[in-house]
Amino acid sequence: MTLVAENTQAMTAPKDSDVVLSVQGASKKFCRDFKSALFYGMQDISSEVLGLRGDKNDKLRKKEFWALQSVSFELRRGEALGLVGKNGSGKSTLLRVIAGLIKPDVGSVMVKGRVAPLIALGAGFNPVLTGRENIYANMSILGLTKEEIDDRFDDVVAFAEIPDAIDSPVRSYSSGMQARLGFACAIHTDPDVLLIDEVLAVGDSRFRGKCFQKLHQLRESKTAFILVSHSSHTILTVCDSSVYLLKGISKGYGRTPEIINQYEKDLFTEDTNISNGFIELDPNRKSTSNGLDIESIFFRDHQGKIVNTPKTGKEITLCIKCKSERTFPKLGVTVVVKKLADGGETILSMNCMQDGKLLSINSGRYEFQTRIEKLGLLVGTYLMDIYIKDDGLYYLDSFETFRFTVESDIFSNESLYFQPRDWAVEPIE
């Protein structure tokens, strides 16, 4: 969606010259029942026309619920704010309130300057019109004159990378082409506030890199923006501060590393059956045994003490306690680590056979240990899959989705992982 936010009674310019957006106690409610929603809508319109609406909007009526409740934050020129939370937490609703597409029922949203929202893929485009016609229609809605659009038209098309399709109907565009065109239109309107809701997830990695480079240029020119993404790394890389929403309520507002840490710690915490850093397995979980069974999974620190939360840059040992019924001269252990908040993508895989080290055991109980001198994983919640094979041929036992959280004393918000290093300076003769 690319519509400019109009000034309303609840949307006026912030007093601080550096503040371009101020959200104070913003709340928005919706109705779950369609017929009730129509009735309440007519009731609200009538009350507003007659001047009777007053402060009654802070109460829920039958079948209504709060999509947003008492959210507050400020955004200054050149700042980037991340917006994180599970699906249904109110992120898109908040962006629509900021954009002026819907009004808050309680609280205020104060905007200074032009808002360019990108909050729905392909929204704001007429599918029957060509890309060329949509550029003029879209950018004129954002407040540009025809002469200004003429001057920027070639830059928009070049950035969107659709010169051959510019005179084709937008309905023939792929989702990636629509996202590129929408993004190109928005960034070439010189917005004061740019709202981006997951549209950067569409397209290849090269184009995404191009978009982030442009966002960096916009920040240098004092454009502020709000970024919604389910990628913690994206938020950590781009945004200095963040807001964490949970069921419409602000659970945190502050520096991005702390907010992401809080958000990822809360993921799936309502599921009490999920382990976090230590698990003892049910001996009856399998109907048959292949002669080796995993009994527990946990971590030890450099002193050998069991810990639930490893720390970035610190020594840690992954321990897999097993019971063996016979001799296995050539065992292979594979450990696969995935980032929970980034869609379960594998970020680390370790295999003792690939490392040239086969493990040998007799019957009895053993503790397989994988020692990592300095942990490279950054702050966040991770899932681990563990597989034990006999001579690399078939699985003896496995356990998937072992969950653990990494904490950190190291500030490293622009990296995918922590790289241990030393610094030095040497004189040149």
Short mmCIF file of C-alpha atoms in Angstrom, two decimals:
data_model
loop_
_atom_site.label_atom_id
_atom_site.label_comp_id
_atom_site.label_asym_id
_atom_site.label_seq_id
_atom_site.Cartn_x
_atom_site.Cartn_y
_atom_site.Cartn_z
CA MET A 1 0.00 0.00 0.00
CA THR A 2 1.38 3.39 -0.92
CA LEU A 3 -0.92 6.07 0.41
CA VAL A 4 0.08 9.30 2.10
CA ALA A 5 -1.07 9.84 5.68
CA GLU A 6 -3.46 12.75 5.96
CA ASN A 7 -3.55 15.00 9.03
CA THR A 8 -6.54 14.23 11.26
CA GLN A 9 -7.61 15.22 14.74
CA ALA A 10 -5.44 12.44 16.17
CA MET A 11 -2.62 12.97 13.69
CA THR A 12 -0.78 16.27 13.99
CA ALA A 13 2.84 17.36 13.76
CA PRO A 14 5.07 16.49 16.74
CA LYS A 15 6.40 19.46 18.69
CA ASP A 16 10.05 18.25 18.78
CA SER A 17 11.63 19.26 15.45
CA ASP A 18 13.63 15.99 15.31
CA VAL A 19 10.63 13.77 16.01
CA VAL A 20 8.79 12.81 12.82
CA LEU A 21 6.49 10.26 14.43
CA SER A 22 5.04 10.08 17.94
CA VAL A 23 2.68 7.27 18.94
CA GLN A 24 1.15 7.80 22.38
CA GLY A 25 -1.16 5.21 23.92
CA ALA A 26 -2.53 4.12 20.56
CA SER A 27 -5.26 1.48 20.76
CA LYS A 28 -7.41 -0.05 18.05
CA LYS A 29 -10.28 -2.51 18.40
CA PHE A 30 -12.05 -4.70 15.88
CA CYS A 31 -15.18 -6.83 15.92
CA ARG A 32 -15.08 -10.57 15.23
CA ASP A 33 -18.66 -10.68 13.91
CA PHE A 34 -19.39 -9.11 10.51
CA LYS A 35 -22.98 -8.06 11.24
CA SER A 36 -22.00 -6.57 14.59
CA ALA A 37 -19.10 -4.76 12.92
CA LEU A 38 -21.49 -3.13 10.41
CA PHE A 39 -23.85 -2.09 13.20
CA TYR A 40 -21.06 -0.65 15.35
CA GLY A 41 -19.61 1.14 12.32
CA MET A 42 -22.91 2.88 11.55
CA GLN A 43 -23.30 3.69 15.22
CA ASP A 44 -19.83 5.24 15.40
CA ILE A 45 -20.32 7.27 12.22
CA SER A 46 -23.61 8.64 13.49
CA SER A 47 -22.09 9.51 16.87
CA GLU A 48 -19.15 11.25 15.24
CA VAL A 49 -21.36 13.27 12.89
CA LEU A 50 -23.53 14.36 15.81
CA GLY A 51 -20.51 15.06 17.98
CA LEU A 52 -21.51 12.44 20.54
CA ARG A 53 -18.60 10.03 20.21
CA GLY A 54 -16.61 11.44 23.13
CA ASP A 55 -14.31 9.05 25.00
CA LYS A 56 -16.54 5.97 24.76
CA ASN A 57 -14.10 4.23 22.44
CA ASP A 58 -12.02 2.96 25.36
CA LYS A 59 -14.66 0.31 26.16
CA LEU A 60 -15.12 -2.98 24.36
CA ARG A 61 -18.56 -3.86 23.10
CA LYS A 62 -19.88 -7.37 22.60
CA LYS A 63 -17.68 -9.46 20.24
CA GLU A 64 -15.00 -6.75 20.05
CA PHE A 65 -11.31 -7.21 20.92
CA TRP A 66 -8.22 -5.02 21.14
CA ALA A 67 -5.92 -5.48 18.13
CA LEU A 68 -3.66 -2.79 19.65
CA GLN A 69 -3.64 -1.53 23.20
CA SER A 70 -1.73 1.42 24.66
CA VAL A 71 1.29 1.34 22.31
CA SER A 72 3.74 4.25 22.66
CA PHE A 73 7.06 5.16 21.01
CA GLU A 74 8.80 7.95 19.09
CA LEU A 75 10.76 8.03 15.86
CA ARG A 76 13.28 10.72 14.96
CA ARG A 77 14.78 11.79 11.66
CA GLY A 78 17.21 9.23 10.27
CA GLU A 79 16.22 6.55 12.79
CA ALA A 80 15.24 2.98 11.92
CA LEU A 81 12.73 1.23 14.16
CA GLY A 82 12.12 -2.51 14.07
CA LEU A 83 8.70 -3.99 14.76
CA VAL A 84 8.76 -7.61 15.91
CA GLY A 85 6.19 -10.10 17.15
CA LYS A 86 4.36 -13.26 16.21
CA ASN A 87 1.70 -13.34 13.51
CA GLY A 88 -1.44 -11.67 14.82
CA SER A 89 0.43 -9.51 17.32
CA GLY A 90 -0.80 -6.23 15.79
CA LYS A 91 2.19 -5.17 13.68
CA SER A 92 0.28 -4.56 10.45
CA THR A 93 -2.56 -2.88 12.34
CA LEU A 94 -0.07 -0.48 13.91
CA LEU A 95 1.41 0.37 10.50
CA ARG A 96 -2.05 1.08 9.12
CA VAL A 97 -2.80 3.37 12.04
CA ILE A 98 0.48 5.23 11.46
CA ALA A 99 -0.22 5.49 7.74
CA GLY A 100 -3.61 7.05 8.44
CA LEU A 101 -5.52 4.23 6.75
CA ILE A 102 -7.44 3.59 9.97
CA LYS A 103 -7.90 5.81 13.02
CA PRO A 104 -6.93 4.79 16.55
CA ASP A 105 -9.88 4.37 18.90
CA VAL A 106 -7.79 5.63 21.82
CA GLY A 107 -4.55 7.62 21.95
CA SER A 108 -2.82 9.68 19.31
CA VAL A 109 -0.53 9.27 16.31
CA MET A 110 1.38 12.43 15.41
CA VAL A 111 3.21 12.60 12.10
CA LYS A 112 5.43 15.31 10.65
CA GLY A 113 5.91 15.13 6.91
CA ARG A 114 5.15 12.53 4.27
CA VAL A 115 4.52 8.88 5.10
CA ALA A 116 5.13 6.27 2.40
CA PRO A 117 3.67 2.90 3.41
CA LEU A 118 4.66 -0.41 1.85
CA ILE A 119 2.38 -2.53 3.97
CA ALA A 120 0.78 -4.93 1.51
CA LEU A 121 2.23 -6.59 -1.55
CA GLY A 122 0.77 -5.04 -4.69
CA ALA A 123 -1.73 -2.90 -2.78
CA GLY A 124 -2.29 0.54 -4.23
CA PHE A 125 -1.81 -0.75 -7.79
CA ASN A 126 -4.63 -1.08 -10.28
CA PRO A 127 -4.11 -4.49 -11.93
CA VAL A 128 -5.72 -3.33 -15.18
CA LEU A 129 -3.40 -0.34 -15.59
CA THR A 130 0.14 -0.68 -16.90
CA GLY A 131 3.21 -0.27 -14.75
CA ARG A 132 3.75 3.18 -16.28
CA GLU A 133 0.21 4.30 -15.45
CA ASN A 134 0.44 2.90 -11.95
CA ILE A 135 3.67 4.81 -11.29
CA TYR A 136 1.94 8.11 -12.09
CA ALA A 137 -1.20 7.20 -10.13
CA ASN A 138 0.73 5.88 -7.16
CA MET A 139 3.24 8.68 -6.82
CA SER A 140 0.60 11.37 -7.34
CA ILE A 141 -1.30 9.92 -4.35
CA LEU A 142 1.93 10.33 -2.40
CA GLY A 143 1.83 14.05 -3.17
CA LEU A 144 4.09 14.47 -6.21
CA THR A 145 3.20 16.63 -9.19
CA LYS A 146 3.29 15.30 -12.75
CA GLU A 147 6.48 17.26 -13.40
CA GLU A 148 8.16 15.69 -10.34
CA ILE A 149 7.09 12.22 -11.44
CA ASP A 150 8.41 12.89 -14.95
CA ASP A 151 11.81 13.75 -13.48
CA ARG A 152 11.93 10.54 -11.41
CA PHE A 153 10.21 8.12 -13.74
CA ASP A 154 13.37 6.68 -15.31
CA ASP A 155 14.96 6.20 -11.88
CA VAL A 156 11.88 4.35 -10.64
CA VAL A 157 11.88 1.98 -13.63
CA ALA A 158 15.63 1.41 -13.40
CA PHE A 159 15.45 0.60 -9.70
CA ALA A 160 12.48 -1.76 -10.15
CA GLU A 161 14.33 -3.48 -13.01
CA ILE A 162 11.21 -3.92 -15.15
CA PRO A 163 11.89 -1.85 -18.31
CA ASP A 164 10.51 -4.51 -20.66
CA ALA A 165 7.26 -4.85 -18.67
CA ILE A 166 6.61 -1.20 -17.87
CA ASP A 167 3.82 -0.94 -20.47
CA SER A 168 2.21 -4.26 -19.54
CA PRO A 169 -0.76 -4.53 -17.13
CA VAL A 170 0.31 -5.00 -13.52
CA ARG A 171 -1.90 -8.09 -13.29
CA SER A 172 0.69 -9.83 -15.49
CA TYR A 173 3.48 -9.04 -13.00
CA SER A 174 4.87 -11.59 -10.60
CA SER A 175 4.72 -10.88 -6.87
CA GLY A 176 8.40 -9.97 -6.94
CA MET A 177 7.90 -7.48 -9.77
CA GLN A 178 5.01 -5.84 -7.92
CA ALA A 179 7.09 -5.57 -4.75
CA ARG A 180 10.01 -4.04 -6.64
CA LEU A 181 7.77 -1.49 -8.35
CA GLY A 182 6.02 -0.56 -5.09
CA PHE A 183 9.32 -0.16 -3.28
CA ALA A 184 10.80 1.90 -6.13
CA CYS A 185 7.79 4.25 -6.15
CA ALA A 186 7.89 4.76 -2.38
CA ILE A 187 11.62 5.50 -2.05
CA HIS A 188 11.60 8.01 -4.89
CA THR A 189 8.98 10.23 -3.24
CA ASP A 190 11.48 11.58 -0.66
CA PRO A 191 9.39 10.34 2.29
CA ASP A 192 9.96 11.53 5.83
CA VAL A 193 8.76 8.17 7.19
CA LEU A 194 8.88 4.92 5.25
CA LEU A 195 6.82 1.94 6.48
CA ILE A 196 7.97 -1.49 5.28
CA ASP A 197 5.99 -4.62 6.11
CA GLU A 198 7.78 -7.82 4.98
CA VAL A 199 7.82 -6.78 1.31
CA LEU A 200 11.63 -6.99 1.29
CA ALA A 201 11.30 -10.74 1.80
CA VAL A 202 10.20 -10.98 -1.84
CA GLY A 203 12.82 -11.13 -4.55
CA ASP A 204 16.31 -12.51 -4.95
CA SER A 205 19.16 -11.83 -2.55
CA ARG A 206 20.84 -9.39 -4.96
CA PHE A 207 17.76 -7.17 -5.14
CA ARG A 208 17.26 -7.33 -1.38
CA GLY A 209 20.84 -6.18 -0.96
CA LYS A 210 20.11 -3.31 -3.34
CA CYS A 211 17.07 -2.36 -1.25
CA PHE A 212 19.02 -2.33 2.00
CA GLN A 213 21.73 -0.20 0.38
CA LYS A 214 19.04 2.28 -0.65
CA LEU A 215 17.61 2.28 2.88
CA HIS A 216 21.06 3.16 4.16
CA GLN A 217 21.21 6.10 1.75
CA LEU A 218 17.75 7.24 2.84
CA ARG A 219 18.83 7.16 6.50
CA GLU A 220 21.84 9.32 5.66
CA SER A 221 19.43 11.81 4.08
CA LYS A 222 17.43 11.80 7.36
CA THR A 223 14.54 9.60 6.22
CA ALA A 224 13.16 7.57 9.13
CA PHE A 225 11.58 4.18 8.64
CA ILE A 226 9.83 1.35 10.43
CA LEU A 227 10.68 -2.17 9.36
CA VAL A 228 8.55 -5.25 10.03
CA SER A 229 10.31 -8.56 9.51
CA HIS A 230 10.33 -12.08 10.92
CA SER A 231 14.08 -12.19 10.31
CA SER A 232 15.82 -11.27 13.55
CA HIS A 233 19.08 -10.75 11.67
CA THR A 234 17.45 -8.19 9.36
CA ILE A 235 16.09 -6.22 12.32
CA LEU A 236 19.42 -6.43 14.17
CA THR A 237 21.35 -5.28 11.11
CA VAL A 238 19.13 -2.36 10.12
CA CYS A 239 17.38 -1.05 13.23
CA ASP A 240 18.84 0.77 16.23
CA SER A 241 15.69 0.42 18.33
CA SER A 242 12.69 -1.88 18.20
CA VAL A 243 9.18 -2.43 19.54
CA TYR A 244 8.04 -5.91 20.55
CA LEU A 245 4.29 -6.54 20.25
CA LEU A 246 2.47 -9.51 21.74
CA LYS A 247 -1.30 -9.83 21.28
CA GLY A 248 -1.54 -6.09 20.58
CA ILE A 249 0.36 -5.05 23.70
CA SER A 250 3.84 -3.53 23.73
CA LYS A 251 6.07 -5.94 25.63
CA GLY A 252 9.22 -3.93 25.11
CA TYR A 253 10.64 -0.79 23.49
CA GLY A 254 14.35 -0.03 23.42
CA ARG A 255 17.70 -1.09 21.93
CA THR A 256 17.26 -3.77 19.28
CA PRO A 257 19.60 -6.46 20.72
CA GLU A 258 17.73 -6.46 24.04
CA ILE A 259 14.30 -6.45 22.36
CA ILE A 260 15.22 -9.31 19.99
CA ASN A 261 16.60 -11.28 22.92
CA GLN A 262 13.34 -10.80 24.83
CA TYR A 263 11.23 -11.66 21.76
CA GLU A 264 13.12 -14.87 21.00
CA LYS A 265 13.07 -15.97 24.64
CA ASP A 266 9.28 -15.67 24.60
CA LEU A 267 8.81 -17.72 21.43
CA PHE A 268 6.79 -20.84 22.19
CA THR A 269 7.13 -20.33 25.96
CA GLU A 270 3.47 -21.24 26.33
CA ASP A 271 4.42 -24.78 25.31
CA THR A 272 5.66 -26.24 28.58
CA ASN A 273 6.60 -29.51 26.87
CA ILE A 274 9.43 -27.84 24.95
CA SER A 275 12.83 -28.11 26.60
CA ASN A 276 15.17 -25.17 26.92
CA GLY A 277 18.83 -26.10 27.26
CA PHE A 278 18.34 -29.44 29.05
CA ILE A 279 16.19 -32.46 28.36
CA GLU A 280 15.87 -35.98 29.71
CA LEU A 281 14.26 -38.31 27.21
CA ASP A 282 11.52 -40.79 28.00
CA PRO A 283 13.07 -44.30 27.89
CA ASN A 284 9.80 -45.60 26.42
CA ARG A 285 9.62 -43.06 23.60
CA LYS A 286 10.64 -45.74 21.05
CA SER A 287 8.91 -49.07 20.47
CA THR A 288 12.22 -50.76 19.58
CA SER A 289 15.88 -50.02 20.24
CA ASN A 290 18.74 -50.31 17.78
CA GLY A 291 21.21 -50.94 20.57
CA LEU A 292 21.96 -47.31 21.44
CA ASP A 293 19.56 -44.83 23.01
CA ILE A 294 19.93 -41.12 23.77
CA GLU A 295 19.02 -40.47 27.41
CA SER A 296 19.63 -36.74 27.83
CA ILE A 297 21.00 -33.64 26.07
CA PHE A 298 22.55 -30.64 27.83
CA PHE A 299 25.50 -28.22 27.96
CA ARG A 300 28.53 -27.85 30.21
CA ASP A 301 30.59 -24.67 30.67
CA HIS A 302 34.39 -24.46 30.86
CA GLN A 303 34.29 -25.67 34.47
CA GLY A 304 32.20 -28.71 33.62
CA LYS A 305 29.10 -27.25 35.25
CA ILE A 306 25.74 -27.92 33.56
CA VAL A 307 24.21 -24.73 32.12
CA ASN A 308 20.96 -24.12 30.24
CA THR A 309 21.98 -20.98 28.34
CA PRO A 310 25.33 -20.91 26.51
CA LYS A 311 26.98 -17.51 25.99
CA THR A 312 28.36 -16.06 22.79
CA GLY A 313 32.17 -16.13 22.70
CA LYS A 314 32.46 -18.47 25.69
CA GLU A 315 33.59 -22.08 25.82
CA ILE A 316 30.73 -24.56 25.76
CA THR A 317 30.44 -28.34 25.46
CA LEU A 318 27.40 -30.07 24.03
CA CYS A 319 26.80 -33.30 25.92
CA ILE A 320 24.73 -36.24 24.67
CA LYS A 321 24.26 -38.92 27.31
CA CYS A 322 23.61 -42.37 25.82
CA LYS A 323 23.12 -45.98 26.84
CA SER A 324 24.70 -48.66 24.65
CA GLU A 325 23.72 -52.34 24.67
CA ARG A 326 26.72 -53.53 22.64
CA THR A 327 30.00 -52.50 21.04
CA PHE A 328 30.04 -49.90 18.27
CA PRO A 329 33.55 -49.37 16.83
CA LYS A 330 32.59 -46.65 14.32
CA LEU A 331 29.92 -44.21 15.47
CA GLY A 332 29.08 -40.97 13.72
CA VAL A 333 27.35 -38.04 15.44
CA THR A 334 25.71 -35.22 13.47
CA VAL A 335 24.49 -31.99 15.05
CA VAL A 336 22.36 -29.52 13.04
CA VAL A 337 21.55 -26.08 14.51
CA LYS A 338 18.70 -23.91 13.19
CA LYS A 339 17.58 -20.40 14.10
CA LEU A 340 14.06 -20.53 15.51
CA ALA A 341 13.06 -16.99 14.56
CA ASP A 342 14.37 -17.19 10.99
CA GLY A 343 12.10 -19.93 9.71
CA GLY A 344 14.20 -22.86 10.86
CA GLU A 345 16.99 -22.33 8.33
CA THR A 346 20.13 -24.36 9.08
CA ILE A 347 22.98 -22.13 10.20
CA LEU A 348 25.43 -24.69 11.59
CA SER A 349 26.10 -28.37 10.90
CA MET A 350 28.73 -30.47 12.68
CA ASN A 351 29.60 -34.08 11.84
CA CYS A 352 32.35 -35.99 13.63
CA MET A 353 32.91 -38.28 10.62
CA GLN A 354 33.49 -35.29 8.35
CA ASP A 355 35.92 -34.01 10.96
CA GLY A 356 37.80 -37.29 10.61
CA LYS A 357 36.97 -38.57 14.07
CA LEU A 358 34.98 -41.78 14.52
CA LEU A 359 33.76 -42.61 18.01
CA SER A 360 34.10 -46.07 19.54
CA ILE A 361 32.18 -47.43 22.55
CA ASN A 362 31.39 -50.71 24.27
CA SER A 363 28.23 -51.58 26.16
CA GLY A 364 27.46 -49.17 29.00
CA ARG A 365 26.62 -45.51 29.49
CA TYR A 366 28.58 -42.75 27.74
CA GLU A 367 28.58 -38.99 27.34
CA PHE A 368 29.37 -37.84 23.81
CA GLN A 369 30.93 -34.39 24.00
CA THR A 370 31.36 -31.70 21.36
CA ARG A 371 33.62 -28.97 22.77
CA ILE A 372 33.47 -25.51 21.20
CA GLU A 373 36.24 -23.23 22.41
CA LYS A 374 34.37 -20.03 21.61
CA LEU A 375 30.69 -20.21 20.67
CA GLY A 376 29.93 -18.28 17.49
CA LEU A 377 26.12 -18.22 17.80
CA LEU A 378 24.65 -14.82 18.60
CA VAL A 379 21.80 -13.96 20.96
CA GLY A 380 18.65 -15.87 20.11
CA THR A 381 16.70 -19.09 20.41
CA TYR A 382 17.84 -22.12 18.43
CA LEU A 383 16.67 -25.62 17.56
CA MET A 384 19.09 -28.54 17.41
CA ASP A 385 18.69 -31.88 15.61
CA ILE A 386 20.97 -34.73 16.75
CA TYR A 387 21.59 -37.95 14.82
CA ILE A 388 23.79 -40.93 15.78
CA LYS A 389 24.73 -43.41 13.05
CA ASP A 390 26.53 -46.74 13.02
CA ASP A 391 29.51 -46.41 10.66
CA GLY A 392 27.52 -43.76 8.77
CA LEU A 393 25.14 -46.41 7.39
CA TYR A 394 21.96 -46.27 9.45
CA TYR A 395 20.50 -44.36 12.36
CA LEU A 396 20.81 -45.81 15.83
CA ASP A 397 18.95 -42.96 17.49
CA SER A 398 18.07 -39.32 16.93
CA PHE A 399 16.35 -36.39 18.57
CA GLU A 400 14.99 -33.33 16.77
CA THR A 401 14.01 -29.82 17.89
CA PHE A 402 16.09 -29.66 21.06
CA ARG A 403 15.60 -26.01 21.99
CA PHE A 404 18.15 -23.76 23.64
CA THR A 405 18.76 -20.02 24.07
CA VAL A 406 22.04 -18.19 23.65
CA GLU A 407 22.82 -15.12 25.72
CA SER A 408 25.66 -12.68 25.21
CA ASP A 409 27.78 -10.02 26.87
CA ILE A 410 29.04 -9.04 23.40
CA PHE A 411 27.40 -6.31 21.32
CA SER A 412 27.42 -7.61 17.74
CA ASN A 413 24.21 -6.55 16.06
CA GLU A 414 25.47 -6.44 12.47
CA SER A 415 26.74 -10.00 12.23
CA LEU A 416 25.26 -13.39 11.49
CA TYR A 417 27.63 -15.02 13.99
CA PHE A 418 30.43 -14.14 16.39
CA GLN A 419 33.95 -14.57 15.00
CA PRO A 420 36.62 -15.00 17.70
CA ARG A 421 39.57 -12.72 16.91
CA ASP A 422 42.60 -10.88 18.21
CA TRP A 423 43.84 -7.41 17.27
CA ALA A 424 47.43 -6.26 16.94
CA VAL A 425 49.59 -3.64 15.30
CA GLU A 426 53.08 -4.36 13.98
CA PRO A 427 55.71 -1.74 13.07
CA ILE A 428 56.99 -1.82 9.48
CA GLU A 429 60.74 -1.32 9.12
#
